[in-house]
Amino acid sequence: MKYLKVIAFTHKQIELKELGKLVICQENLTDKLHYVKAEFGISEIFYLATCNRVEFVMITPEVVDKAFANKFIKALNIDLCAEHMGTFVDAASIYQDQEALNHLLRMSCSLESLIVGEKEILAQLRKAYEDGREAGLTGDCLRMFMTCVVKTAKEVYTHTNIAKNPISVVSLAYRKLKDLKLCTNARILIIGAGETNQTISKYLQKHKFSNFAVFNRTLSKAQKLAVDLNGEAFTLDGLKTYNKGFDVIITSTSATEPIITPEIYASLLNGETGKKTIVDLAIPNDTAPEVLEQFPVNFIEVCSLNEVAKRNLQERYQELTHAEAIIEQNMAEFILMLKQRRIELAMRQVPEKIKEIRNTAINSVFADELQGMDQQSREVLERVINYMEKKYISVPMVMAKDILINNH
């Protein structure tokens, strides 16, 4: 447990628009994580980036403090200027040991989210871990912690009302979009085919919207979402030449630079002059600020949902106590399980030692006496020794666990 460390940059200390500067491009992510893993003596690591947090979860014996965080972020080569680097490191939250596990549990249950009760964070956390596992970045330790994290989150969502009538960033954005009273054949461009846009697409389908074009860096992913929506699929480059016009743009990508530039936006308008709508759920925003300055736009972004999020927190406040009780119980159970596991590992050699003592007794210490015994007596003695051997192996293990439980 003491080697579990988390470096977290969240909406609590950093403005959402600034937080986007820490997002790592997916294309370079695995290589960067393998590099820092080797460079800093980290045995396991994965990276989580959502609309309101960037976090690094790791297993390492190294001291993880602000100085470590500074060197770590520099080594990732995210192209931050010295001023931003200092600001981010000062704002970093660093957790270790039980505090780190408690943070992961609270995060998975959405208690640390911008909007308490949103379930997306659990799926995002699991995917971040799975991506790390598939890339060979994680191992047995983080597997155990994640098992506890998923179990706890499911219990909180099942046994409390914290997610009743859930209001996530996506559902809040859709509500604002719905307030515009668009017709169901509105032309909707979806930029990015990740989880956020997949989720908002389900809302759109449910409410009978039917006119979609999907753009994504990887065409196959755009095609998959387009098939679900019965729409067209294009690569991101297709934005430059798309000429069918639009009423709404919904965008959420992991790009670190704006995708919707004034030039792209003007081209997409295809001569139309009416006020359009952009739903930008990316951090950093996919929409260049100049677009909002130069064109009439209904602009919906993550930051604009803050006030609703605060009201949401107040409404769900009573459920926090119930959720925290479940977290505390799971923490206690997991810590006990770890202690039992340590006992099991420490006592793994007991059976071998007992067998060595048995063999020495039979073949050396009492060899002469055994030679003088008749066959029936030897068989009885053999059964006695076998019985004693089993008890000498099992009884200490049971006693050690009982002592651990009773003294817990």
Short mmCIF file of N, CA, C and O in Angstrom, two decimals, residues 34 55 59-60 71 89 116 159 174 199 217 242 246 273-274 349 354-355 359 382 405:
data_model
loop_
_atom_site.label_atom_id
_atom_site.label_comp_id
_atom_site.label_asym_id
_atom_site.label_seq_id
_atom_site.Cartn_x
_atom_site.Cartn_y
_atom_site.Cartn_z
N HIS A 34 6.03 4.95 -20.82
CA HIS A 34 7.11 3.95 -20.71
C HIS A 34 8.44 4.65 -20.36
O HIS A 34 9.24 4.13 -19.57
N GLU A 55 -4.60 12.86 -14.06
CA GLU A 55 -3.98 12.19 -12.93
C GLU A 55 -3.03 11.09 -13.39
O GLU A 55 -3.25 10.46 -14.43
N ILE A 59 2.80 2.92 -8.95
CA ILE A 59 3.40 2.13 -7.86
C ILE A 59 4.90 2.39 -7.92
O ILE A 59 5.55 2.10 -8.92
N THR A 60 5.43 2.98 -6.85
CA THR A 60 6.86 3.29 -6.82
C THR A 60 7.34 3.45 -5.39
O THR A 60 6.62 4.00 -4.54
N LYS A 71 9.92 17.33 -11.81
CA LYS A 71 10.80 16.58 -12.72
C LYS A 71 9.99 15.62 -13.60
O LYS A 71 10.29 15.45 -14.79
N VAL A 89 2.49 22.63 -10.82
CA VAL A 89 3.11 21.84 -9.76
C VAL A 89 2.65 22.33 -8.38
O VAL A 89 2.36 21.53 -7.48
N VAL A 116 -21.16 15.71 -8.72
CA VAL A 116 -21.28 14.51 -7.90
C VAL A 116 -22.46 13.67 -8.40
O VAL A 116 -23.55 14.19 -8.65
N HIS A 159 -26.31 1.30 -3.76
CA HIS A 159 -26.92 1.40 -2.43
C HIS A 159 -27.14 2.83 -1.94
O HIS A 159 -27.55 3.03 -0.79
N TYR A 174 -26.65 18.32 -23.01
CA TYR A 174 -27.80 17.97 -23.85
C TYR A 174 -29.05 18.76 -23.45
O TYR A 174 -29.83 19.19 -24.30
N THR A 199 -21.83 8.96 -25.86
CA THR A 199 -22.89 9.12 -24.86
C THR A 199 -23.91 10.16 -25.29
O THR A 199 -25.12 9.93 -25.23
N ARG A 217 -10.24 11.35 -36.01
CA ARG A 217 -8.86 11.16 -36.49
C ARG A 217 -8.72 9.78 -37.15
O ARG A 217 -8.13 9.63 -38.21
N TYR A 242 -15.91 19.64 -46.23
CA TYR A 242 -17.33 19.31 -46.03
C TYR A 242 -18.19 20.50 -46.44
O TYR A 242 -17.97 21.63 -45.98
N PHE A 246 -24.42 22.93 -41.69
CA PHE A 246 -24.70 22.33 -40.38
C PHE A 246 -25.56 23.28 -39.56
O PHE A 246 -25.65 24.48 -39.84
N THR A 273 -25.42 32.25 -43.01
CA THR A 273 -25.08 33.36 -42.10
C THR A 273 -25.83 33.30 -40.78
O THR A 273 -25.61 34.13 -39.90
N GLY A 274 -26.72 32.36 -40.60
CA GLY A 274 -27.52 32.28 -39.37
C GLY A 274 -26.69 31.85 -38.17
O GLY A 274 -25.56 31.37 -38.30
N GLN A 349 6.71 -20.45 3.22
CA GLN A 349 7.82 -21.40 3.40
C GLN A 349 7.58 -22.38 4.54
O GLN A 349 8.33 -23.33 4.71
N ILE A 354 8.46 -27.54 7.49
CA ILE A 354 7.90 -28.68 8.23
C ILE A 354 8.31 -30.00 7.59
O ILE A 354 8.69 -30.96 8.27
N LYS A 355 8.29 -30.05 6.26
CA LYS A 355 8.69 -31.26 5.54
C LYS A 355 10.18 -31.57 5.78
O LYS A 355 10.58 -32.73 5.90
N ASN A 359 11.56 -34.99 7.39
CA ASN A 359 12.54 -35.86 6.72
C ASN A 359 13.79 -36.06 7.58
O ASN A 359 14.36 -37.16 7.62
N GLU A 382 3.46 -43.32 10.97
CA GLU A 382 3.38 -42.53 9.73
C GLU A 382 2.10 -41.69 9.70
O GLU A 382 2.12 -40.52 9.33
N ILE A 405 -7.38 -10.41 12.71
CA ILE A 405 -8.77 -9.96 12.68
C ILE A 405 -9.20 -9.42 14.04
O ILE A 405 -9.83 -8.36 14.14
#
